[in-house]
Amino acid sequence: MTQYTLASQIAFVHLMSRKKQTFIAALGVTFGISVFIAMIGMMNGINDLLEDLTLSATPHIHMYRDIQRREPSVMQRLLGNTPLIEVHHERPKNEQKKLRNALTMLDYIRKDPDVYGASPLLTAQVFYQYGQHEIGGTIAGVDILEEHKLFGIGDKLIGGNLYDVLTTDNGIIIGSGLAETMQVNVGDKINVTTVTGTRVLLRIVGIVQMGIGAIDNSRSYSTLHTAQRLLQKDKSFITDINIKLRDLYKAKDKSQLYSNLFGYKAEDWETANASILVSFTLRNTITYSVSVALLIVAGFGIYNILNMTIYEKMRDIAILKATGFSGGDVKAIFMIQALSLGLGGATAGLLFGLLMSYGISKIPFEAKGVINLTSLPMSFSPLYYAIGLVFGLLTTAAAGYLPSRKAGKIDPVEIIRGK
Amino acid sequence: MKEENDIVLRCSSIVKYFTTPVKFKALNNISFTIQRGEFLSLIGKSGSGKSTLLYVLSTMDTDYEGTLEINNTLLTGKTLNQLSDFRNEHIGFVFQFHFLLPEFSCLKNVMLPALKLGKKSEKEVEHDAYEKLRLLGVADQALKTANTLSGGQQQRVAIARALINNPTIIMGDEPTGNLDKTNSDIVFGIFRELTADYGQTIIAVTHDQDFAQRTDRIIELSDGELLTSNR
């Protein structure tokens, strides 16, 4: 260890003897790391926001009857699977979308220790009557308490009261976009027509804003009972079950399990949101490639400066070796210089990155409609600061390695006799 | 102080080739021994191989045939790291140019080899370094950087550095080659004193006949061959 303290002493004196070069070399790393931190913070801020929005609004597992499920035709069932028979535009049987034994299934699912909660859902396609206009949309009949537990719907109300939906006959919680379009408020009544032609008068008891335009402009919530009555169905009529797990990464396995167990389609959130997940990966890829490119440039700076230093310090290296410093000692002297530049530069980079991130997070950014935002989203996750530090050290170590090895291999006789 | 049968360096049948630009025998079958406390000069015309021989003896040049022993340790065939450690402890160098590290004070320059050896604490090393600088009459320059000193002073600091680990042998490559008459005499005087009073063994390559004549023993090389051993 003592040999490294001596090597670091020499390395430090070398660095301090040419402060300007040292500063510029470290500045390269600082720049690379701070841009990395700011970019990754922004990208992850966006990712987190989207993930938050989508995951809070979507279940981990969505179970429903898949009417697209293809069944063999009558002819095929009779004659077996032969290419002689081809049936075009096959239509499904007149099957109800209902999940059979939904309540038993719910009980079963809720008993699973991995499951955080399961909420039954009945979606009714409706037209909201707004004067002579009809606005297409849906009413989700839900167990409102379970829905609150799973998706925090109560926290997203911008008007009214969640529990009123339980106590009010034909009460609904309407999407904020819808409410704005129809110029209605809590306490107002609206007419709703179902696809089968039933017309019902509903009372608005709350206004909900999920933050996603597509949902807020079309969806309302009511009790299961109200929705069943709207569709003129019995009390066991449930079309979907939404499940949230304690660990969302178990969704894939669990959905498989439930699908096999109950014979209904169970879709996990990763499949349902594949396009969003791809965009996460894309953003991360861009960030990492830009940062790596910046760091490579910084690395070349360090490589050049070390190479120059070694050229200038040939004689010193020769005399160190003559007086008993080994090749390894000399290598250590220059590696320590490279790593100090990396450590110093990266630390400054993290600080600058933090400042930049803070600045960016304060930039006003109004985005209404698709996503509700007031300023740019920003992630301050310490993980990326750790990655930045490791990045900086790795690049400088890589940049310093070749020159240091060269210094370690200098033949003192050649230098001393060459004079 | 001198013990006649105390051999500190023995080289046998040293042969060395240079391969560039053409293969050329630089040293041919050199064998001799050096006693402890001897002050020896290596002389010869330019290109006679005297410096080449010194660097073989110094362990820095490992590309030779034959064997080299210093302090009863066979050095031929050791690894570079072993040789570094050996040089650190047993060999002190004085070159034609001082080769002091420009960023460090004279004191630190003297201390470095001892810090590398790591046998003493930094305090003790500093004390030793002052001792050596005092011995060479440059203690008052200790905290200055090397390039603010005169040539003679620089060379004396370099000698102090060579002495810091109390080496078995001091090797000089034209140690007075870059000095004027007065400073040459001072440096010679120091070498003389070191051998006489401290039993220090010194080998110096020189082309200064006057310098060589005043040493204990002269080894003369010509075209890579040992001419006289003066004993």
XYZ file of C-alpha atoms in Angstrom:
650
model
C 0.000 0.000 0.000
C 2.853 2.346 0.843
C 4.121 2.105 -2.714
C 0.774 3.453 -3.898
C 0.887 6.387 -1.514
C 4.304 7.258 -2.922
C 3.011 6.798 -6.477
C 0.014 9.010 -5.684
C 2.299 11.676 -4.219
C 4.293 11.761 -7.433
C 1.125 11.621 -9.528
C -0.349 14.520 -7.584
C 2.778 16.647 -8.028
C 2.686 15.907 -11.751
C -0.935 16.989 -11.967
C -0.365 20.153 -9.970
C 2.692 21.125 -12.001
C 0.489 21.693 -15.040
C -2.771 22.882 -13.626
C -4.178 24.168 -16.897
C -3.867 20.859 -18.733
C -5.204 19.021 -15.715
C -8.167 21.336 -15.565
C -8.987 20.975 -19.246
C -8.642 17.199 -19.185
C -10.958 16.960 -16.193
C -13.353 19.426 -17.797
C -13.912 16.982 -20.666
C -15.075 14.342 -18.221
C -17.136 16.889 -16.310
C -18.935 17.872 -19.477
C -19.634 14.279 -20.491
C -20.949 13.289 -17.099
C -23.077 16.373 -16.527
C -24.751 15.985 -19.902
C -25.298 12.316 -19.120
C -26.880 13.161 -15.776
C -29.126 15.875 -17.196
C -30.188 13.765 -20.174
C -30.783 10.583 -18.276
C -32.675 12.575 -15.643
C -34.948 14.040 -18.278
C -35.466 10.778 -20.124
C -36.190 8.951 -16.912
C -38.410 11.748 -15.718
C -40.479 11.197 -18.837
C -40.308 7.432 -18.439
C -41.351 7.609 -14.802
C -44.188 9.964 -15.595
C -45.494 7.765 -18.388
C -45.008 4.630 -16.363
C -46.799 6.240 -13.459
C -49.671 7.364 -15.638
C -50.064 4.125 -17.502
C -49.444 1.850 -14.584
C -51.740 3.751 -12.272
C -54.472 3.596 -14.861
C -53.859 0.091 -16.128
C -54.102 -3.129 -14.172
C -51.183 -5.519 -13.909
C -53.410 -8.242 -15.268
C -56.564 -7.676 -17.228
C -58.840 -10.678 -17.524
C -61.677 -10.808 -20.039
C -63.433 -13.026 -22.514
C -61.648 -12.841 -25.809
C -64.250 -12.962 -28.541
C -61.520 -13.236 -31.103
C -60.656 -16.650 -29.834
C -60.864 -18.864 -32.847
C -62.765 -22.073 -32.652
C -62.756 -24.791 -35.288
C -65.736 -24.616 -37.642
C -68.390 -27.281 -37.715
C -66.988 -28.759 -40.937
C -63.523 -28.901 -39.460
C -64.804 -30.574 -36.356
C -66.464 -33.226 -38.501
C -63.768 -33.868 -41.071
C -60.624 -32.962 -39.207
C -58.106 -30.348 -40.176
C -57.723 -30.666 -43.947
C -56.795 -28.024 -46.508
C -59.945 -28.943 -48.483
C -62.074 -26.914 -46.158
C -61.748 -23.215 -45.846
C -64.239 -21.058 -44.107
C -64.107 -17.327 -44.695
C -65.383 -14.603 -42.443
C -66.426 -16.881 -39.697
C -68.529 -15.162 -37.070
C -68.469 -15.995 -33.399
C -71.504 -17.530 -31.761
C -73.854 -15.216 -30.035
C -72.013 -15.417 -26.807
C -72.309 -13.084 -23.915
C -69.165 -11.209 -22.994
C -69.779 -12.124 -19.421
C -67.245 -13.955 -17.310
C -68.908 -17.003 -15.826
C -68.572 -17.406 -12.074
C -66.875 -14.033 -11.931
C -67.571 -13.614 -8.222
C -66.078 -17.021 -7.374
C -63.046 -16.178 -9.481
C -62.674 -12.873 -7.684
C -62.784 -14.622 -4.318
C -60.173 -17.090 -5.479
C -57.861 -14.413 -6.893
C -58.112 -12.218 -3.824
C -56.928 -15.124 -1.669
C -53.641 -15.325 -3.618
C -50.932 -13.771 -1.408
C -49.234 -12.215 -4.462
C -52.356 -10.298 -5.352
C -52.795 -6.803 -3.990
C -56.360 -6.524 -5.138
C -58.825 -7.538 -7.831
C -61.586 -5.344 -9.117
C -64.537 -6.460 -11.180
C -65.455 -4.317 -14.145
C -68.349 -4.022 -16.489
C -67.845 -1.689 -19.391
C -70.865 -0.274 -21.117
C -70.568 1.491 -24.471
C -72.743 4.593 -24.274
C -73.526 7.888 -25.912
C -73.537 10.921 -23.690
C -76.316 13.203 -24.796
C -75.226 16.811 -25.081
C -78.107 18.684 -26.552
C -78.524 17.346 -30.050
C -75.013 15.932 -30.002
C -73.982 12.475 -28.963
C -70.579 11.914 -27.509
C -69.326 8.367 -27.684
C -67.812 6.943 -24.548
C -67.957 4.282 -21.928
C -69.230 3.845 -18.449
C -67.184 1.586 -16.281
C -69.220 -0.170 -13.673
C -66.843 -0.915 -10.847
C -66.619 -1.846 -7.217
C -65.716 1.727 -6.360
C -63.900 0.928 -3.109
C -61.755 -1.745 -4.705
C -61.132 0.556 -7.656
C -59.942 3.238 -5.270
C -57.638 0.759 -3.568
C -56.171 -0.365 -6.886
C -56.042 2.777 -8.976
C -56.437 5.548 -6.422
C -59.412 6.938 -8.241
C -60.452 8.891 -5.141
C -57.213 10.907 -5.284
C -57.912 11.912 -8.852
C -61.254 13.493 -8.236
C -61.262 17.185 -9.008
C -64.814 17.631 -7.829
C -67.423 15.793 -5.818
C -67.054 12.899 -3.463
C -66.121 9.299 -4.163
C -68.534 7.766 -1.690
C -71.510 9.651 -3.046
C -71.513 7.226 -5.933
C -72.463 4.493 -3.472
C -75.244 6.420 -1.863
C -76.705 8.164 -4.870
C -79.087 6.320 -7.113
C -77.715 6.317 -10.680
C -74.732 8.381 -9.655
C -71.678 8.572 -11.897
C -68.212 10.034 -11.714
C -67.551 11.679 -15.025
C -64.236 12.221 -16.839
C -62.904 15.781 -16.613
C -62.676 16.160 -20.400
C -66.289 15.082 -20.792
C -67.399 17.407 -18.046
C -65.658 20.304 -19.741
C -67.122 19.509 -23.154
C -70.639 19.153 -21.825
C -70.232 22.076 -19.431
C -71.582 20.093 -16.538
C -70.652 20.056 -12.893
C -71.264 17.972 -9.806
C -74.969 17.707 -9.092
C -76.012 18.048 -12.753
C -77.878 15.319 -14.537
C -77.036 13.924 -17.938
C -78.766 11.610 -20.359
C -76.967 8.522 -21.524
C -77.998 6.132 -24.282
C -76.657 2.621 -24.493
C -75.884 0.842 -27.759
C -79.037 -1.184 -27.369
C -81.084 1.979 -27.209
C -81.847 2.231 -23.510
C -81.908 5.792 -22.265
C -81.055 6.558 -18.671
C -80.771 9.730 -16.656
C -77.624 9.790 -14.510
C -76.551 12.182 -11.776
C -73.022 13.478 -11.675
C -71.521 13.015 -8.201
C -67.871 13.530 -9.068
C -65.410 14.602 -11.725
C -62.275 12.565 -12.194
C -59.029 13.492 -13.942
C -56.740 10.549 -14.683
C -54.255 12.768 -16.575
C -54.583 10.915 -19.847
C -56.677 12.796 -22.370
C -58.101 9.755 -24.137
C -59.560 8.453 -20.896
C -60.721 11.738 -19.427
C -62.591 12.603 -22.601
C -64.656 9.438 -22.736
C -64.851 7.443 -19.559
C -67.094 7.686 -16.531
C -67.373 5.475 -13.483
C -70.431 4.120 -11.777
C -71.243 1.254 -9.460
C -71.467 -2.240 -10.919
C -75.152 -2.183 -10.172
C -75.807 0.997 -12.161
C -73.901 -0.354 -15.145
C -75.703 -3.680 -14.984
C -79.009 -1.889 -14.932
C -77.902 0.270 -17.844
C -77.205 -2.857 -19.863
C -80.271 -4.615 -18.446
C -78.181 -7.476 -17.129
C -78.316 -9.529 -13.954
C -76.205 -8.967 -10.860
C -73.536 -11.491 -11.781
C -72.828 -9.886 -15.140
C -69.175 -8.885 -15.098
C -67.066 -8.610 -18.249
C -63.595 -7.922 -16.939
C -61.472 -8.459 -13.875
C -58.576 -6.113 -13.192
C -55.853 -7.412 -10.957
C -52.982 -5.609 -9.245
C -50.109 -7.628 -7.872
C -47.730 -6.836 -5.062
C -44.831 -7.325 -7.472
C -45.696 -6.057 -10.926
C -42.930 -8.104 -12.552
C -44.760 -11.303 -11.663
C -47.566 -10.257 -13.989
C -46.421 -12.368 -16.922
C -46.343 -15.627 -14.938
C -49.542 -14.896 -13.062
C -51.480 -14.002 -16.175
C -50.430 -17.314 -17.715
C -51.556 -19.115 -14.598
C -54.970 -17.443 -14.453
C -55.507 -17.857 -18.151
C -54.959 -21.614 -17.854
C -56.938 -21.869 -14.661
C -60.076 -20.003 -15.712
C -59.992 -20.348 -19.467
C -60.282 -16.614 -20.090
C -57.799 -14.309 -21.648
C -55.492 -12.757 -19.034
C -53.299 -10.038 -20.417
C -50.334 -8.719 -18.426
C -49.433 -5.019 -18.427
C -46.174 -5.520 -20.329
C -48.005 -7.047 -23.270
C -50.751 -4.459 -23.101
C -48.235 -1.577 -22.997
C -45.569 -3.056 -25.248
C -45.266 0.120 -27.309
C -44.682 2.286 -24.237
C -42.051 -0.110 -22.923
C -40.288 0.001 -26.281
C -40.230 3.788 -26.103
C -38.599 3.539 -22.644
C -35.870 1.355 -24.082
C -35.413 3.658 -27.058
C -35.038 6.744 -24.887
C -32.539 4.985 -22.655
C -30.577 3.786 -25.641
C -30.355 7.319 -27.035
C -29.227 8.699 -23.692
C -26.572 6.082 -23.191
C -25.209 6.373 -26.701
C -24.941 10.168 -26.558
C -23.250 9.996 -23.165
C -20.861 7.278 -24.225
C -19.944 9.309 -27.298
C -19.244 12.362 -25.125
C -17.194 10.323 -22.710
C -15.170 8.762 -25.486
C -14.256 12.255 -26.642
C -13.293 13.129 -23.070
C -11.344 9.876 -22.895
C -9.337 10.826 -25.972
C -8.523 14.146 -24.340
C -7.119 12.366 -21.324
C -5.279 9.889 -23.515
C -3.616 12.722 -25.427
C -2.641 14.683 -22.363
C -1.179 11.639 -20.636
C 0.722 10.682 -23.764
C 2.168 14.181 -23.968
C 3.076 14.141 -20.305
C 4.847 10.834 -20.656
C 6.788 12.162 -23.610
C 7.823 15.208 -21.597
C 8.646 13.143 -18.549
C 10.738 10.478 -20.286
C 13.872 11.471 -18.363
C 12.051 11.528 -15.036
C 10.619 8.107 -15.722
C 14.077 6.832 -16.632
C 15.617 8.150 -13.438
C 12.777 6.770 -11.330
C 13.388 3.387 -12.871
C 17.158 3.695 -12.405
C 16.717 4.432 -8.717
C 14.566 1.398 -8.192
C 10.998 2.177 -9.191
C 9.592 -0.805 -11.078
C 7.569 -0.680 -14.292
C 4.476 -1.286 -12.153
C 5.258 1.721 -9.952
C 5.625 3.984 -12.960
C 2.424 2.589 -14.453
C 0.666 3.259 -11.162
C 1.863 6.880 -11.178
C 0.180 7.524 -14.517
C -2.898 5.397 -13.846
C -3.442 7.369 -10.643
C -3.222 10.578 -12.658
C -5.819 9.293 -15.110
C -8.122 8.080 -12.362
C -7.786 11.322 -10.386
C -8.763 13.244 -13.503
C -11.688 10.851 -13.892
C -12.762 11.072 -10.263
C -12.403 14.843 -10.082
C -14.044 15.391 -13.445
C -16.864 12.978 -12.748
C -17.602 14.405 -9.302
C -17.762 17.913 -10.727
C -19.876 16.470 -13.544
C -22.348 14.986 -11.077
C -22.678 18.341 -9.317
C -23.107 20.216 -12.587
C -25.526 17.557 -13.780
C -27.554 17.996 -10.619
C -27.642 21.757 -11.137
C -28.619 21.346 -14.778
C -31.311 18.830 -13.830
C -32.679 21.189 -11.221
C -32.711 24.012 -13.747
C -34.474 21.901 -16.345
C -37.073 20.713 -13.848
C -37.974 24.364 -13.235
C -38.574 25.186 -16.894
C -42.323 25.764 -17.291
C -43.765 23.294 -19.744
C -47.480 23.359 -20.269
C -48.886 20.240 -21.831
C -52.614 19.865 -21.565
C -54.683 17.260 -23.255
C -52.590 14.171 -23.636
C -50.687 14.489 -20.388
C -51.169 17.134 -17.747
C -47.859 18.854 -16.986
C -46.698 22.187 -15.648
C -42.934 21.722 -15.962
C -40.533 19.256 -17.531
C -40.431 15.957 -15.708
C -37.069 15.114 -14.133
C -35.729 12.110 -12.301
C -33.143 12.599 -9.564
C -32.587 8.900 -8.979
C -29.227 8.332 -7.199
C -28.734 5.211 -9.310
C -27.902 7.321 -12.364
C -25.462 9.413 -10.376
C -23.711 6.213 -9.364
C -23.713 5.038 -12.977
C -22.298 8.410 -14.050
C -19.446 8.109 -11.575
C -18.641 4.570 -12.650
C -18.847 5.669 -16.306
C -16.390 8.498 -15.718
C -13.923 6.283 -13.901
C -14.162 3.520 -16.486
C -13.546 5.854 -19.424
C -10.565 7.508 -17.789
C -9.147 4.170 -16.706
C -9.454 2.928 -20.273
C -7.934 6.150 -21.636
C -5.097 6.035 -19.134
C -4.242 2.396 -19.533
C -2.266 2.464 -22.776
C -0.132 5.539 -21.994
C 0.528 4.214 -18.479
C 1.608 0.865 -19.812
C 3.866 2.619 -22.271
C 5.419 4.629 -19.452
C 5.955 1.455 -17.439
C 7.796 -0.124 -20.351
C 10.215 2.734 -21.004
C 13.781 1.438 -21.066
C 15.819 3.738 -18.800
C 19.108 2.900 -20.505
C 17.833 4.126 -23.835
C 16.733 7.457 -22.370
C 19.765 8.052 -20.191
C 22.295 7.013 -22.817
C 20.420 8.825 -25.538
C 21.360 12.107 -23.880
C 38.094 0.151 6.596
C 39.061 -1.838 3.512
C 38.863 -5.595 3.641
C 40.871 -6.990 0.797
C 38.956 -10.213 0.207
C 35.522 -8.702 0.315
C 34.246 -8.929 -3.239
C 31.173 -6.822 -3.968
C 30.918 -7.305 -7.712
C 31.895 -10.169 -9.911
C 31.217 -10.384 -13.617
C 32.226 -13.339 -15.732
C 32.490 -13.622 -19.496
C 30.150 -10.736 -20.226
C 29.344 -10.611 -23.929
C 26.959 -8.101 -25.396
C 25.761 -7.533 -28.911
C 24.108 -4.541 -30.432
C 21.743 -5.562 -33.182
C 20.947 -2.169 -34.653
C 21.901 -0.951 -37.169
C 23.982 -4.119 -37.754
C 24.921 -6.929 -35.428
C 27.987 -5.811 -33.589
C 29.824 -7.184 -30.591
C 29.956 -4.350 -28.061
C 31.470 -6.291 -25.185
C 33.677 -9.319 -25.594
C 34.255 -11.730 -22.756
C 34.668 -9.270 -19.912
C 35.478 -10.727 -16.502
C 36.672 -8.949 -13.369
C 35.889 -8.449 -9.714
C 35.615 -5.371 -7.522
C 36.524 -5.237 -3.839
C 34.508 -3.435 -1.270
C 35.641 0.143 -0.822
C 37.378 0.339 -4.178
C 37.236 3.535 -6.190
C 37.415 2.353 -9.748
C 37.325 4.159 -13.031
C 36.249 2.729 -16.363
C 38.017 4.388 -19.255
C 38.296 3.966 -22.970
C 37.760 5.806 -26.193
C 34.360 6.729 -27.449
C 32.602 3.555 -28.558
C 34.958 1.297 -26.609
C 31.996 -0.077 -24.680
C 32.738 1.455 -21.299
C 29.271 2.926 -20.808
C 27.694 -0.211 -22.215
C 29.564 -2.237 -19.621
C 28.470 0.125 -16.845
C 24.799 -0.284 -17.779
C 25.180 -4.061 -17.819
C 26.737 -3.849 -14.339
C 23.957 -1.490 -13.273
C 21.353 -4.260 -13.929
C 19.381 -1.861 -16.114
C 20.582 -3.607 -19.270
C 19.616 -7.248 -19.096
C 20.378 -8.193 -22.664
C 23.821 -9.796 -22.312
C 25.557 -13.148 -22.016
C 27.670 -14.174 -19.046
C 26.918 -13.713 -15.368
C 26.807 -10.810 -12.967
C 26.940 -11.029 -9.199
C 26.707 -8.132 -6.793
C 26.973 -8.585 -3.054
C 27.039 -12.363 -3.586
C 23.654 -12.262 -5.303
C 23.439 -13.685 -8.813
C 21.578 -11.065 -10.808
C 21.636 -12.644 -14.235
C 18.204 -14.021 -15.070
C 16.248 -12.134 -12.407
C 12.965 -10.490 -13.336
C 12.769 -6.769 -14.035
C 10.887 -6.167 -10.802
C 13.450 -8.049 -8.753
C 16.165 -6.009 -10.423
C 14.317 -2.749 -9.669
C 14.163 -3.670 -6.008
C 17.806 -4.666 -6.056
C 18.884 -1.397 -7.672
C 16.793 0.516 -5.189
C 18.622 -1.024 -2.263
C 22.113 -1.688 -3.561
C 23.005 0.697 -6.360
C 23.221 4.463 -6.388
C 23.511 6.343 -9.667
C 25.227 9.564 -10.609
C 24.886 10.570 -14.241
C 26.501 13.199 -16.408
C 23.320 15.210 -16.005
C 21.776 15.492 -12.590
C 18.393 14.038 -13.629
C 16.668 15.525 -10.628
C 12.882 15.643 -10.877
C 12.058 19.275 -11.640
C 8.738 19.403 -9.760
C 10.204 18.279 -6.457
C 12.446 19.986 -3.942
C 16.034 18.763 -3.653
C 15.148 17.208 -0.320
C 12.256 15.259 -1.810
C 14.444 14.167 -4.727
C 16.925 12.713 -2.262
C 14.137 11.113 -0.241
C 12.317 9.380 -3.098
C 14.501 6.238 -3.418
C 14.352 5.723 0.351
C 10.578 6.203 0.396
C 10.401 3.632 -2.362
C 12.523 1.242 -0.300
C 10.024 1.779 2.490
C 12.209 0.513 5.306
C 12.062 3.716 7.300
C 9.337 6.173 8.204
C 9.070 9.401 6.271
C 10.488 11.313 9.271
C 13.561 9.107 9.442
C 14.033 9.325 5.698
C 13.854 13.095 5.851
C 16.423 13.097 8.631
C 18.715 10.825 6.590
C 18.264 13.006 3.526
C 19.310 16.122 5.445
C 22.295 14.177 6.718
C 23.391 13.306 3.194
C 22.810 16.831 1.915
C 24.880 18.159 4.827
C 27.632 15.673 4.029
C 27.718 17.086 0.510
C 27.472 20.675 1.664
C 24.128 21.483 0.046
C 21.826 21.212 3.059
C 20.959 24.895 2.716
C 19.531 24.207 -0.754
C 17.254 21.403 0.491
C 13.922 23.076 -0.054
C 14.676 24.675 -3.410
C 13.721 22.994 -6.651
C 16.544 21.499 -8.665
C 16.589 23.972 -11.545
C 17.340 26.931 -9.258
C 20.686 25.370 -8.280
C 24.054 25.657 -10.008
C 25.444 22.699 -11.949
C 27.854 21.721 -9.189
C 25.152 21.920 -6.528
C 22.766 19.895 -8.662
C 25.351 17.164 -9.075
C 25.954 17.113 -5.325
C 22.220 16.728 -4.672
C 22.239 13.876 -7.204
C 25.093 12.240 -5.283
C 23.117 12.646 -2.071
C 20.245 10.871 -3.777
C 22.588 8.065 -4.838
C 23.724 7.701 -1.227
C 20.355 7.787 0.516
C 19.878 4.008 0.787
C 23.540 3.415 1.719
C 24.058 1.418 -1.461
C 26.604 -1.347 -1.982
C 27.958 0.388 -5.081
C 27.722 3.846 -6.541
C 27.847 3.897 -10.309
C 28.734 7.070 -12.133
C 28.361 7.685 -15.852
C 30.682 10.632 -16.540
C 29.755 12.133 -13.170
C 31.994 15.141 -13.801
C 31.435 15.247 -17.550
C 29.249 18.303 -17.392
C 31.133 20.204 -14.707
C 33.908 22.767 -14.754
C 37.306 22.083 -13.211
C 36.438 23.429 -9.767
C 33.213 21.468 -9.484
C 34.880 18.358 -10.928
C 37.442 18.564 -8.181
C 34.756 18.985 -5.563
C 32.881 15.937 -6.862
C 36.101 13.921 -7.038
C 36.899 14.989 -3.511
C 33.497 13.776 -2.355
C 33.984 10.410 -4.049
C 37.447 10.097 -2.564
C 36.111 10.898 0.887
C 33.266 8.426 0.538
C 35.624 5.584 -0.354
C 38.277 6.474 2.172
C 36.104 7.375 5.127
C 32.963 5.355 4.563
C 34.281 2.373 2.621
C 31.933 3.151 -0.238
C 32.546 1.249 -3.479
C 32.419 3.473 -6.564
C 32.614 2.680 -10.276
C 32.800 5.687 -12.535
C 32.928 5.831 -16.311
C 35.057 8.763 -17.326
C 37.079 10.101 -20.193
C 38.839 12.518 -17.897
C 42.378 11.083 -17.642
C 43.175 13.288 -14.683
C 40.135 11.971 -12.819
C 40.937 8.379 -13.698
C 44.589 8.623 -12.632
C 43.592 9.650 -9.138
C 41.285 6.631 -8.592
C 42.377 3.370 -6.958
C 42.135 1.311 -10.069
C 41.582 1.835 -13.772
C 39.827 -0.563 -16.097
C 40.406 0.285 -19.713
C 38.292 -0.972 -22.535
C 39.046 -0.928 -26.221
C 36.676 -2.191 -28.876
C 34.745 -4.134 -26.273
C 37.791 -5.893 -24.879
C 39.343 -5.515 -21.463
C 42.770 -3.920 -21.954
C 44.192 -3.392 -18.517
C 42.851 -4.082 -15.140
C 45.639 -2.172 -13.438
C 46.092 -4.635 -10.631
